[in-house]
Coordinates of C-alpha atoms in Angstrom, one line a residue:
M1 CA -84.6 -54.7 -98.9
R2 CA -81.6 -55.7 -96.8
G3 CA -82.2 -53.6 -93.7
G4 CA -85.0 -51.5 -92.4
V5 CA -84.8 -48.0 -90.8
F6 CA -85.9 -47.8 -87.2
S7 CA -89.3 -46.4 -88.0
L8 CA -90.1 -49.4 -90.2
L9 CA -91.0 -51.6 -87.2
C10 CA -91.3 -49.0 -84.5
G11 CA -94.8 -50.2 -83.6
A12 CA -93.6 -53.8 -83.4
L13 CA -91.1 -52.9 -80.7
L14 CA -94.0 -52.8 -78.3
L15 CA -93.9 -56.5 -77.9
A16 CA -96.2 -58.5 -75.6
Q17 CA -93.9 -59.4 -72.7
D18 CA -94.3 -62.5 -70.6
V19 CA -93.3 -60.6 -67.5
A20 CA -95.1 -62.9 -65.1
A21 CA -92.9 -65.8 -66.2
Q22 CA -89.7 -63.9 -65.6
Q23 CA -87.7 -63.1 -62.5
P24 CA -85.4 -60.1 -62.3
V25 CA -82.1 -61.1 -60.6
S26 CA -79.2 -59.1 -59.3
V27 CA -75.6 -60.3 -59.8
A28 CA -73.0 -59.5 -57.1
G29 CA -70.2 -57.3 -58.5
F30 CA -72.1 -56.2 -61.6
K31 CA -73.9 -52.8 -61.8
A32 CA -76.5 -53.7 -64.4
P33 CA -79.9 -53.8 -62.7
T34 CA -81.8 -55.6 -65.5
W35 CA -80.8 -59.2 -65.5
V36 CA -83.2 -61.9 -66.4
K37 CA -83.1 -65.2 -64.5
R38 CA -83.2 -68.3 -66.6
S39 CA -82.5 -72.0 -66.1
D40 CA -80.9 -74.3 -68.6
G41 CA -80.6 -77.9 -67.6
S42 CA -79.6 -78.0 -63.9
S43 CA -77.9 -74.6 -63.9
N44 CA -79.3 -71.1 -63.2
Y45 CA -78.2 -68.0 -65.1
A46 CA -78.5 -64.3 -65.1
C47 CA -79.1 -63.2 -68.7
K48 CA -78.9 -60.1 -70.7
C49 CA -82.2 -58.5 -72.0
Y50 CA -83.8 -59.8 -75.2
P51 CA -87.0 -59.1 -77.2
G52 CA -90.0 -60.2 -75.1
D53 CA -88.1 -59.8 -71.7
Y54 CA -89.6 -57.5 -69.1
C55 CA -86.4 -55.3 -69.4
W56 CA -86.4 -55.0 -73.2
P57 CA -86.4 -51.2 -74.0
N58 CA -89.7 -49.7 -75.0
H59 CA -90.5 -47.8 -78.2
G60 CA -89.8 -44.4 -76.6
Q61 CA -86.4 -45.5 -75.3
F62 CA -85.4 -46.8 -78.8
Q63 CA -86.7 -43.7 -80.4
K64 CA -84.6 -41.6 -78.1
L65 CA -81.5 -43.7 -79.0
N66 CA -82.4 -43.3 -82.7
N67 CA -82.5 -39.5 -82.3
T68 CA -79.2 -39.5 -80.4
V69 CA -77.4 -41.4 -83.3
G70 CA -78.8 -39.2 -86.0
G71 CA -81.5 -41.5 -87.3
N72 CA -78.9 -44.3 -87.9
L73 CA -80.6 -47.0 -85.8
Q74 CA -82.0 -49.8 -88.1
V75 CA -84.1 -52.9 -87.5
N76 CA -81.9 -55.6 -88.9
I77 CA -83.2 -57.8 -91.7
P78 CA -81.1 -60.7 -93.0
P79 CA -79.4 -60.3 -96.4
G80 CA -81.4 -63.0 -98.1
A81 CA -84.8 -61.6 -97.1
P82 CA -85.6 -60.0 -100.5
C83 CA -85.9 -63.6 -101.9
Y84 CA -88.7 -64.3 -99.4
N85 CA -92.3 -63.1 -99.3
T86 CA -92.1 -62.5 -95.6
F87 CA -89.4 -61.9 -93.0
K88 CA -90.7 -63.3 -89.7
G89 CA -88.6 -61.3 -87.3
P90 CA -88.6 -61.0 -83.5
L91 CA -90.0 -57.5 -83.7
G92 CA -92.8 -58.4 -86.2
D93 CA -93.4 -59.6 -89.8
V94 CA -92.2 -57.6 -92.8
Q95 CA -93.1 -58.2 -96.5
T96 CA -89.7 -58.3 -98.1
Y97 CA -89.9 -59.9 -101.6
N98 CA -88.1 -57.9 -104.2
E99 CA -87.1 -59.7 -107.4
A100 CA -84.4 -57.3 -108.4
E101 CA -82.9 -57.2 -104.9
C102 CA -83.1 -61.0 -104.7
Q103 CA -81.2 -61.4 -108.0
K104 CA -78.6 -58.9 -106.7
V105 CA -78.1 -60.8 -103.4
T106 CA -78.0 -64.2 -105.1
S107 CA -75.5 -63.2 -107.7
N108 CA -73.2 -61.5 -105.1
W109 CA -73.7 -63.9 -102.2
Y110 CA -70.1 -65.3 -102.4
D111 CA -68.5 -61.9 -102.9
E112 CA -66.6 -60.7 -99.8
Q113 CA -66.9 -57.0 -100.5
F114 CA -70.7 -57.2 -101.1
Q115 CA -71.1 -58.9 -97.8
I116 CA -68.8 -56.5 -96.0
E117 CA -70.9 -53.5 -97.1
L118 CA -74.1 -55.0 -95.6
P119 CA -75.0 -53.8 -92.1
T120 CA -74.6 -57.0 -90.1
A121 CA -73.7 -59.9 -92.5
G122 CA -71.1 -62.4 -91.3
L123 CA -68.8 -63.4 -94.1
W124 CA -69.0 -67.0 -93.1
T125 CA -72.5 -68.0 -92.3
Y126 CA -72.3 -70.9 -89.8
F127 CA -72.9 -68.7 -86.7
T128 CA -75.9 -67.0 -88.3
N129 CA -77.7 -70.3 -88.3
D130 CA -78.2 -70.0 -92.1
T131 CA -81.9 -69.5 -91.7
C132 CA -82.4 -67.0 -94.5
R133 CA -80.1 -67.8 -97.4
P134 CA -81.1 -66.7 -100.9
T135 CA -83.8 -69.0 -102.4
T136 CA -85.9 -69.4 -105.5
T137 CA -88.9 -70.4 -103.4
P138 CA -90.3 -67.1 -101.9
T139 CA -92.8 -69.0 -99.8
D140 CA -90.0 -70.5 -97.7
T141 CA -89.5 -69.2 -94.2
C142 CA -87.1 -66.4 -93.5
T143 CA -86.3 -65.8 -89.8
L144 CA -83.5 -63.8 -88.1
G145 CA -81.6 -66.8 -86.9
Y146 CA -78.6 -65.6 -84.9
Y147 CA -78.3 -62.3 -86.8
P148 CA -78.6 -59.2 -84.5
V149 CA -81.9 -57.5 -84.0
L150 CA -80.8 -53.9 -84.3
V151 CA -77.8 -52.1 -85.8
I152 CA -76.4 -48.6 -85.4
M153 CA -74.7 -47.5 -88.6
A154 CA -72.3 -45.3 -86.7
K155 CA -71.1 -42.1 -88.5
T156 CA -69.4 -40.3 -85.5
T157 CA -67.6 -41.2 -82.3
A158 CA -70.7 -39.9 -80.5
H159 CA -72.8 -42.5 -82.2
I160 CA -70.5 -45.3 -80.9
Q161 CA -70.6 -43.8 -77.4
A162 CA -74.4 -43.6 -77.4
G163 CA -74.6 -47.3 -78.5
I164 CA -72.2 -48.5 -75.8
N165 CA -74.0 -46.4 -73.1
F166 CA -77.4 -47.7 -74.2
A167 CA -76.3 -51.3 -74.2
R168 CA -74.6 -51.0 -70.9
E169 CA -77.6 -49.2 -69.2
K170 CA -80.2 -51.6 -70.6
N171 CA -78.0 -54.7 -70.4
L172 CA -78.3 -55.6 -74.0
R173 CA -75.9 -57.9 -75.8
L174 CA -73.6 -55.7 -77.8
V175 CA -71.7 -56.7 -81.0
I176 CA -69.0 -54.5 -82.7
R177 CA -68.9 -55.1 -86.4
N178 CA -66.7 -53.5 -89.2
T179 CA -66.4 -56.0 -92.0
G180 CA -67.8 -59.2 -90.6
H181 CA -64.5 -60.8 -91.4
D182 CA -64.2 -63.4 -88.6
F183 CA -64.5 -67.1 -88.3
L184 CA -65.8 -67.4 -84.7
G185 CA -69.2 -65.7 -85.0
R186 CA -68.1 -62.5 -83.2
S187 CA -69.8 -60.2 -85.7
V188 CA -73.3 -61.7 -85.1
G189 CA -75.2 -62.7 -82.0
W190 CA -78.8 -63.7 -81.3
G191 CA -80.9 -60.8 -80.0
S192 CA -78.1 -58.3 -80.0
L193 CA -77.5 -54.6 -80.8
V194 CA -74.7 -54.1 -83.3
I195 CA -72.5 -51.0 -83.7
N196 CA -71.3 -51.0 -87.3
T197 CA -68.0 -49.0 -87.5
H198 CA -67.4 -49.5 -91.3
G199 CA -68.2 -45.8 -92.0
F200 CA -65.0 -44.6 -90.4
Q201 CA -62.9 -44.4 -93.5
D202 CA -60.2 -41.7 -92.8
I203 CA -56.6 -42.5 -93.8
K204 CA -53.8 -40.0 -92.9
F205 CA -50.1 -40.5 -93.6
T206 CA -47.2 -38.8 -92.0
D207 CA -43.5 -38.9 -92.9
R208 CA -42.5 -38.3 -89.3
W209 CA -44.5 -39.6 -86.3
R210 CA -44.4 -37.1 -83.4
G211 CA -46.2 -39.2 -80.9
S212 CA -45.0 -41.5 -78.1
C213 CA -43.0 -44.8 -78.3
G214 CA -39.7 -43.0 -79.2
Y215 CA -40.5 -43.7 -82.9
T216 CA -40.0 -40.9 -85.4
G217 CA -40.4 -42.7 -88.7
S218 CA -43.3 -42.8 -91.1
A219 CA -46.8 -43.8 -90.0
V220 CA -50.4 -44.0 -91.1
T221 CA -53.6 -43.3 -89.1
V222 CA -56.7 -45.2 -90.1
G223 CA -60.3 -45.1 -89.1
A224 CA -62.1 -48.1 -87.7
G225 CA -63.7 -49.1 -91.1
V226 CA -60.6 -49.0 -93.3
Q227 CA -59.7 -52.2 -95.0
A228 CA -56.2 -53.5 -96.0
F229 CA -56.6 -52.9 -99.7
Q230 CA -57.6 -49.3 -99.2
V231 CA -54.7 -48.3 -97.1
L232 CA -52.2 -50.4 -99.2
E233 CA -53.4 -48.7 -102.4
Q234 CA -52.8 -45.2 -101.0
A235 CA -49.5 -46.2 -99.4
N236 CA -48.3 -47.6 -102.7
A237 CA -49.1 -44.3 -104.4
M238 CA -46.6 -42.4 -102.2
N239 CA -43.1 -41.6 -103.3
P240 CA -41.3 -43.8 -102.4
P241 CA -44.0 -46.5 -102.1
K242 CA -44.8 -47.4 -98.5
I243 CA -46.2 -50.6 -97.0
M244 CA -47.6 -51.7 -93.7
V245 CA -48.3 -55.0 -91.9
T246 CA -51.7 -56.3 -92.9
G247 CA -53.4 -59.7 -93.1
E248 CA -53.0 -61.9 -96.1
C249 CA -56.6 -61.2 -97.1
A250 CA -57.0 -57.7 -98.6
T251 CA -60.6 -57.2 -97.4
V252 CA -59.8 -57.4 -93.7
G253 CA -60.2 -54.3 -91.5
V254 CA -56.9 -53.1 -90.0
A255 CA -58.0 -51.1 -87.0
G256 CA -60.2 -53.5 -85.0
G257 CA -60.3 -57.2 -84.5
L258 CA -57.2 -57.8 -86.6
V259 CA -54.8 -55.9 -84.3
Q260 CA -56.6 -56.9 -81.1
G261 CA -56.0 -60.5 -82.1
G262 CA -52.4 -59.8 -83.1
G263 CA -52.5 -59.5 -86.8
H264 CA -50.2 -61.7 -88.9
G265 CA -49.4 -61.3 -92.6
P266 CA -46.8 -61.5 -95.3
L267 CA -44.6 -58.9 -93.6
T268 CA -44.6 -60.6 -90.2
N269 CA -41.1 -62.0 -90.8
F270 CA -39.7 -58.5 -90.9
Y271 CA -41.8 -56.4 -88.5
G272 CA -43.7 -58.9 -86.3
F273 CA -47.5 -58.7 -85.9
L274 CA -49.6 -55.7 -86.8
A275 CA -49.9 -55.2 -83.0
D276 CA -46.1 -54.8 -82.8
T277 CA -46.2 -51.9 -85.2
A278 CA -49.0 -50.0 -83.4
L279 CA -48.2 -46.5 -82.1
E280 CA -51.5 -45.2 -80.8
F281 CA -55.2 -45.9 -80.5
K282 CA -58.3 -43.8 -80.0
V283 CA -60.6 -46.2 -78.2
I284 CA -64.0 -46.0 -76.5
T285 CA -64.1 -48.2 -73.4
A286 CA -67.1 -49.8 -71.7
D287 CA -67.9 -46.6 -69.7
G288 CA -68.5 -44.8 -73.0
V289 CA -65.4 -42.6 -72.6
L290 CA -63.1 -41.9 -75.6
K291 CA -59.5 -42.5 -74.5
T292 CA -56.0 -42.3 -76.1
A293 CA -53.9 -45.4 -75.6
S294 CA -50.2 -45.4 -76.3
S295 CA -46.9 -46.2 -74.5
K296 CA -47.2 -43.0 -72.5
T297 CA -51.0 -42.6 -72.1
N298 CA -53.0 -45.5 -70.7
P299 CA -50.1 -47.9 -71.4
D300 CA -51.8 -50.9 -69.8
L301 CA -54.8 -50.5 -72.2
F302 CA -52.4 -49.9 -75.1
W303 CA -50.6 -53.2 -74.3
A304 CA -54.0 -55.1 -74.0
L305 CA -55.3 -53.8 -77.3
R306 CA -52.2 -55.1 -79.0
G307 CA -53.2 -58.7 -79.3
G308 CA -55.1 -59.1 -76.0
G309 CA -58.3 -60.2 -77.6
P310 CA -60.9 -58.8 -80.0
A311 CA -64.0 -57.1 -78.6
A312 CA -62.6 -57.3 -75.1
F313 CA -61.3 -54.0 -74.0
G314 CA -63.0 -51.3 -76.1
V315 CA -64.0 -50.1 -79.6
I316 CA -61.0 -48.8 -81.5
V317 CA -62.1 -45.7 -83.4
E318 CA -58.7 -44.9 -84.9
A319 CA -55.3 -46.6 -85.0
T320 CA -51.8 -45.4 -85.9
Y321 CA -49.2 -47.8 -87.3
K322 CA -45.7 -47.7 -88.5
T323 CA -45.2 -47.8 -92.3
F324 CA -42.1 -49.0 -94.2
D325 CA -40.5 -48.6 -97.5
D326 CA -41.8 -51.1 -100.0
K327 CA -39.3 -53.4 -101.8
A328 CA -39.0 -55.2 -105.1
S329 CA -40.2 -58.8 -104.5
A330 CA -40.5 -62.2 -106.1
G331 CA -43.1 -64.9 -105.9
V332 CA -43.2 -68.6 -106.8
L333 CA -46.3 -70.9 -107.2
L334 CA -46.4 -74.6 -106.6
D335 CA -49.1 -77.2 -107.1
I336 CA -49.1 -80.9 -106.5
D337 CA -52.4 -82.7 -107.0
T338 CA -54.0 -85.7 -108.7
T339 CA -53.0 -84.5 -112.1
H340 CA -49.4 -85.2 -110.9
T341 CA -49.9 -88.4 -109.0
T342 CA -52.6 -90.6 -107.6
N343 CA -50.1 -92.4 -105.4
A344 CA -51.0 -91.4 -101.9
T345 CA -47.7 -92.5 -100.4
L346 CA -45.8 -90.4 -103.0
F347 CA -48.0 -87.4 -102.4
W348 CA -47.5 -87.4 -98.7
E349 CA -43.8 -87.8 -99.1
A350 CA -43.9 -84.6 -101.2
V351 CA -45.8 -82.9 -98.4
R352 CA -43.2 -84.0 -95.9
I353 CA -40.4 -82.6 -98.0
F354 CA -42.2 -79.3 -98.5
H355 CA -43.1 -78.8 -94.9
G356 CA -39.8 -80.0 -93.7
Y357 CA -38.3 -76.9 -95.1
S358 CA -40.5 -74.6 -93.1
T359 CA -37.7 -73.4 -90.8
H360 CA -35.4 -72.9 -93.8
F361 CA -38.1 -70.8 -95.5
V362 CA -38.7 -68.4 -92.6
D363 CA -35.0 -68.2 -91.7
N364 CA -34.5 -66.9 -95.2
G365 CA -37.2 -64.3 -94.8
L366 CA -39.9 -66.1 -96.8
Y367 CA -43.6 -66.0 -96.3
V368 CA -45.5 -69.1 -97.5
Y369 CA -49.3 -69.4 -98.0
Y370 CA -50.6 -72.8 -98.8
E371 CA -53.7 -75.0 -98.7
L372 CA -53.7 -78.7 -98.1
G373 CA -56.5 -81.1 -98.8
T374 CA -59.1 -78.7 -100.3
T375 CA -60.0 -81.5 -102.8
G376 CA -58.4 -84.4 -101.0
Q377 CA -54.9 -85.0 -102.4
N378 CA -53.9 -81.4 -103.1
L379 CA -51.0 -79.2 -102.1
H380 CA -51.6 -75.7 -103.3
V381 CA -48.9 -73.1 -102.5
H382 CA -49.9 -69.7 -103.7
P383 CA -47.4 -68.2 -103.1
F384 CA -43.9 -68.4 -101.7
V385 CA -43.0 -64.7 -101.1
G386 CA -39.6 -63.3 -101.2
I387 CA -39.8 -59.6 -100.1
G388 CA -36.7 -57.8 -101.2
K389 CA -35.6 -60.7 -103.3
T390 CA -35.2 -61.2 -107.1
P391 CA -36.7 -64.3 -108.7
R392 CA -33.3 -65.8 -108.9
E393 CA -32.6 -65.2 -105.2
L394 CA -36.0 -66.7 -104.3
Q395 CA -35.4 -69.7 -106.5
A396 CA -32.0 -70.3 -104.8
V397 CA -33.7 -70.5 -101.4
L398 CA -36.3 -72.9 -102.8
Q399 CA -33.9 -75.0 -104.9
P400 CA -33.1 -77.6 -102.1
M401 CA -36.8 -78.4 -101.8
F402 CA -37.2 -78.7 -105.6
D403 CA -34.2 -81.0 -105.7
D404 CA -35.7 -83.3 -103.1
L405 CA -39.0 -83.3 -104.9
D406 CA -37.3 -84.2 -108.1
G407 CA -35.4 -86.9 -106.1
I408 CA -38.6 -88.8 -105.3
G409 CA -39.8 -88.7 -108.9
I410 CA -42.9 -86.6 -108.4
T411 CA -44.0 -84.1 -110.9
Y412 CA -45.5 -80.6 -110.1
T413 CA -46.5 -77.4 -111.6
T414 CA -44.6 -74.2 -110.7
S415 CA -44.0 -70.7 -112.0
S416 CA -42.2 -67.6 -110.7
A417 CA -42.4 -63.8 -111.2
G418 CA -40.7 -60.7 -110.1
F419 CA -42.4 -57.4 -109.1
A420 CA -41.4 -53.8 -108.6
T421 CA -43.0 -53.8 -105.1
F422 CA -44.5 -56.3 -102.7
Y423 CA -47.8 -54.5 -103.3
D424 CA -47.7 -55.5 -106.9
L425 CA -47.1 -59.1 -105.9
Y426 CA -49.8 -58.9 -103.3
N427 CA -52.4 -57.9 -105.9
T428 CA -51.2 -60.4 -108.5
M429 CA -50.3 -63.7 -106.8
F430 CA -52.6 -63.9 -103.8
E431 CA -56.0 -65.4 -104.7
T432 CA -59.3 -63.8 -104.0
E433 CA -61.3 -65.3 -101.1
A434 CA -65.0 -66.0 -101.1
A435 CA -67.7 -65.3 -98.5
G436 CA -71.1 -66.9 -97.9
N437 CA -70.0 -70.4 -97.1
S438 CA -70.7 -72.3 -93.9
A439 CA -68.1 -74.2 -91.8
L440 CA -66.5 -74.6 -88.4
T441 CA -63.0 -73.2 -88.2
G442 CA -60.2 -74.1 -85.9
G443 CA -56.4 -74.0 -86.0
W444 CA -53.1 -74.5 -84.3
S445 CA -49.5 -73.4 -84.8
I446 CA -46.4 -75.3 -85.1
G447 CA -43.2 -74.3 -83.2
R448 CA -39.7 -74.5 -84.5
Q449 CA -38.9 -77.2 -82.0
D450 CA -41.8 -79.3 -83.2
V451 CA -40.5 -79.3 -86.8
E452 CA -37.0 -80.0 -85.7
E453 CA -37.8 -82.8 -83.2
N454 CA -41.2 -84.3 -84.2
H455 CA -41.8 -83.7 -87.9
P456 CA -43.0 -87.2 -88.9
A457 CA -45.8 -86.9 -86.3
I458 CA -46.8 -83.5 -87.8
I459 CA -47.2 -85.0 -91.2
T460 CA -49.2 -87.9 -89.7
A461 CA -51.4 -85.2 -88.0
F462 CA -51.9 -83.5 -91.4
Q463 CA -53.1 -86.9 -92.8
T464 CA -55.6 -87.1 -89.9
V465 CA -57.0 -83.7 -90.8
V466 CA -57.4 -84.5 -94.4
G467 CA -58.6 -88.0 -93.7
A468 CA -61.4 -86.6 -91.5
G469 CA -62.8 -84.7 -94.5
S470 CA -61.3 -81.4 -93.4
F471 CA -58.6 -79.2 -94.9
M472 CA -56.0 -76.7 -93.8
V473 CA -54.7 -73.3 -94.7
G474 CA -51.0 -72.7 -93.7
H475 CA -49.1 -69.5 -93.1
M476 CA -45.4 -69.9 -92.7
W477 CA -43.7 -67.0 -91.0
S478 CA -41.7 -66.2 -87.9
A479 CA -42.9 -63.3 -85.7
G480 CA -39.6 -63.3 -83.9
H481 CA -37.4 -63.3 -87.0
G482 CA -37.0 -59.6 -87.8
L483 CA -38.3 -58.0 -84.7
P484 CA -35.7 -57.4 -81.9
E485 CA -36.4 -59.6 -78.9
K486 CA -36.6 -56.6 -76.6
E487 CA -39.8 -55.6 -78.5
W488 CA -41.6 -58.9 -78.1
A489 CA -43.2 -58.3 -74.7
K490 CA -44.5 -54.9 -75.7
S491 CA -47.6 -56.5 -77.2
A492 CA -50.0 -59.0 -75.5
V493 CA -49.8 -61.8 -78.1
N494 CA -48.8 -65.2 -76.8
P495 CA -45.0 -65.3 -76.3
R496 CA -45.0 -68.7 -77.9
F497 CA -45.8 -67.1 -81.3
R498 CA -42.2 -65.8 -81.4
H499 CA -41.1 -69.3 -82.1
V500 CA -43.8 -70.4 -84.5
V501 CA -42.9 -71.3 -88.1
D502 CA -46.3 -72.3 -89.4
K503 CA -49.8 -71.1 -88.3
L504 CA -52.6 -73.3 -89.5
I505 CA -56.3 -72.8 -90.0
T506 CA -58.5 -75.9 -90.0
I507 CA -61.9 -76.1 -91.7
V508 CA -64.7 -78.6 -91.0
P509 CA -67.6 -78.0 -93.5
V510 CA -71.0 -78.0 -91.9
G511 CA -74.2 -76.1 -92.6
G512 CA -75.3 -73.4 -90.2
N513 CA -78.8 -74.8 -90.4
A514 CA -77.8 -78.4 -90.0
P515 CA -79.6 -80.5 -87.3
L516 CA -78.2 -80.0 -83.8
A517 CA -76.8 -83.5 -83.7
D518 CA -74.8 -82.8 -86.9
K519 CA -73.5 -79.5 -85.5
A520 CA -72.4 -81.3 -82.3
A521 CA -70.7 -84.0 -84.3
A522 CA -68.8 -81.4 -86.4
Q523 CA -67.7 -79.5 -83.3
H524 CA -66.5 -82.8 -81.8
K525 CA -64.5 -83.6 -84.9
L526 CA -62.9 -80.2 -85.0
T527 CA -61.9 -80.1 -81.3
N528 CA -61.2 -83.7 -80.5
V529 CA -60.0 -85.2 -83.9
V530 CA -58.7 -82.5 -86.2
D531 CA -57.2 -79.9 -83.9
A532 CA -56.3 -82.6 -81.3
A533 CA -54.1 -84.3 -83.8
L534 CA -52.2 -81.0 -84.4
R535 CA -52.0 -80.2 -80.7
N536 CA -50.5 -83.6 -79.9
A537 CA -48.0 -83.4 -82.7
A538 CA -46.9 -79.8 -82.0
P539 CA -46.9 -79.4 -78.2
N540 CA -44.7 -76.2 -78.5
G541 CA -47.4 -74.5 -80.6
C542 CA -50.3 -72.3 -79.6
A543 CA -53.6 -71.0 -81.0
Y544 CA -54.4 -67.7 -82.7
I545 CA -57.7 -66.2 -81.3
N546 CA -58.8 -64.8 -84.7
E547 CA -58.5 -68.2 -86.5
A548 CA -59.1 -70.9 -84.0
D549 CA -61.7 -73.3 -82.5
P550 CA -63.8 -71.0 -80.2
Y551 CA -64.0 -74.0 -77.9
E552 CA -60.3 -74.7 -77.8
P553 CA -59.5 -76.7 -74.6
N554 CA -57.6 -74.6 -72.1
W555 CA -58.1 -71.6 -74.3
Q556 CA -56.6 -69.1 -71.8
E557 CA -53.2 -70.8 -72.1
A558 CA -53.5 -71.7 -75.8
F559 CA -54.4 -68.1 -76.9
W560 CA -52.3 -66.0 -74.5
G561 CA -49.9 -68.2 -72.4
D562 CA -48.2 -66.3 -69.6
N563 CA -49.9 -63.1 -70.6
Y564 CA -53.4 -64.3 -69.6
A565 CA -53.3 -63.3 -65.9
A566 CA -52.4 -59.7 -66.7
L567 CA -55.1 -59.5 -69.4
L568 CA -57.8 -60.9 -67.1
K569 CA -56.9 -58.2 -64.5
L570 CA -57.1 -55.5 -67.2
R571 CA -60.4 -56.8 -68.5
K572 CA -61.9 -56.4 -65.0
K573 CA -60.5 -52.9 -64.9
F574 CA -61.8 -51.6 -68.3
D575 CA -65.0 -53.7 -68.6
P576 CA -66.0 -54.8 -65.1
D577 CA -69.7 -55.4 -66.1
G578 CA -69.2 -57.4 -69.3
V579 CA -70.5 -54.8 -71.8
F580 CA -68.3 -56.4 -74.5
Y581 CA -68.3 -60.0 -75.4
A582 CA -66.5 -62.3 -77.7
V583 CA -66.2 -66.0 -77.1
S584 CA -63.1 -67.3 -75.3
T585 CA -61.6 -63.8 -74.6
P586 CA -60.2 -62.7 -71.3
G587 CA -62.8 -62.6 -68.5
T588 CA -65.5 -64.7 -70.3
E589 CA -65.1 -67.9 -68.2
N590 CA -68.5 -67.6 -66.6
W591 CA -70.4 -66.4 -69.7
E592 CA -72.4 -68.9 -71.8
Q593 CA -74.7 -68.8 -74.7
I594 CA -77.5 -71.0 -73.4
E595 CA -80.8 -72.3 -75.0
T596 CA -79.2 -73.6 -78.1
G597 CA -76.6 -70.9 -78.4
T598 CA -78.9 -68.0 -78.2
R599 CA -79.1 -66.0 -74.9
L600 CA -75.8 -64.7 -73.5
C601 CA -75.8 -65.2 -69.7
L602 CA -73.7 -65.4 -66.6
K603 CA -73.7 -68.7 -64.8
L604 CA -74.8 -68.3 -61.2

């Protein structure tokens, strides 16, 4: 049993509440009447309502919500619970052992799509606290950890509105979840109510967009739950085949956090971010009202939704994007690892040569996806992508790099292939990603000027990352290469991204259930060693909110640069009471997760 219907624990919702020990508190400027006063260290806080609090809704209130959402309110039970005799949840104990379900969960734990289809699973488990992973010992303890308490499996816009209104009125922590495909723990949250939007699966194509923006070309409208592989498959079946900007990973949703973070991918060289191709949104804001956002209707909200921060301005129910004719494409793979050399000096010289051509690659329209240090001395480029290029044309762009590699005497493994469309390349040359692992994730980007003026220091920073037991995933593209400069400011992404040539993800492995001291040490390593090395070597770079350290220093500047002041003003306009929350997004300066990262509170 992976999740329980609301009625399963309806009686347990009538929790004994330690009301006498609690003090209601009001917060100036916020409408919510049900804040809970807490202290943590020397600071006082006004917190949202959680199980056991005086303000936690009673059974009748939850039953009314369940009726309003068509019986789609569920008590959340962690995915690994079928492997345990008992799930000891905050709303009561449930007998959960089921051998067949346990085997199913265990065998599919690292499968992304399996995790995506679950009500509240986070694809990467660090922020769940890893308290209920699959086990072969059923007598072990399974608790909720930082998974949400309740989830609405929304089927209609009205269900989403009801969930937002309930969370706002009762001052509950609210989480919006489609695929759980995020690195920063935004899809989970201790004691929270989740609205799951994955059921919104409509896809509609048009040859001629008749909306705003002055655009009259082809477009696609997708529901909140649609994933990249779904829309790309249907687009490819058209005559002629179409394509749209999506992330590198095929399982990412395309109408929620991706576009609100910007949304980069293999087509970014040509069309910019996914946010740059957005034409219109249907969005429910914190007041529970469904709005249209476009260049003509609610243009300020439209701008903010295009890269201004995930889970910050509203719940996107539907999004419309430009589509483009697909093109014949070519790809090249490259590997250099310990089977080619055990000489560290030679290996890092090869990395220097490869990365030194980053500006050359993007100036020639290439997209490059690579991993560095996954097994220590390992450069894994899978693939170089030449959209609209033949294998011979792509090889000509890459030949200077290969000549330089040959010149230092290093061996390598490489292969190339041509495809009728980029979609065919996408399905063949990009590797499948896995879920279910635990790590802290950070990242930084490298500006063109950094490569041109400070490249030796960048390679030294790469050595620092790998030497710290971490590894990197690189994405070479230029969001300002094919998009006219007059279009750049129409989305809210950091202006510095228009001059980036390599966007990096950094990974520091650590268990979600590790001792607190180990977690603190891992966070210190990520912020002050790994990412600090990259920041210092690439001062003209910036950070990407969807793939970054959630505790990035000076995050307002790092994530949004000169756009932050305007985004903060819009956050106060559209969500003045903090109904939505995602760490380090506009307007969250005074919010903290206190008591070991559990309660979400305002610092008084």
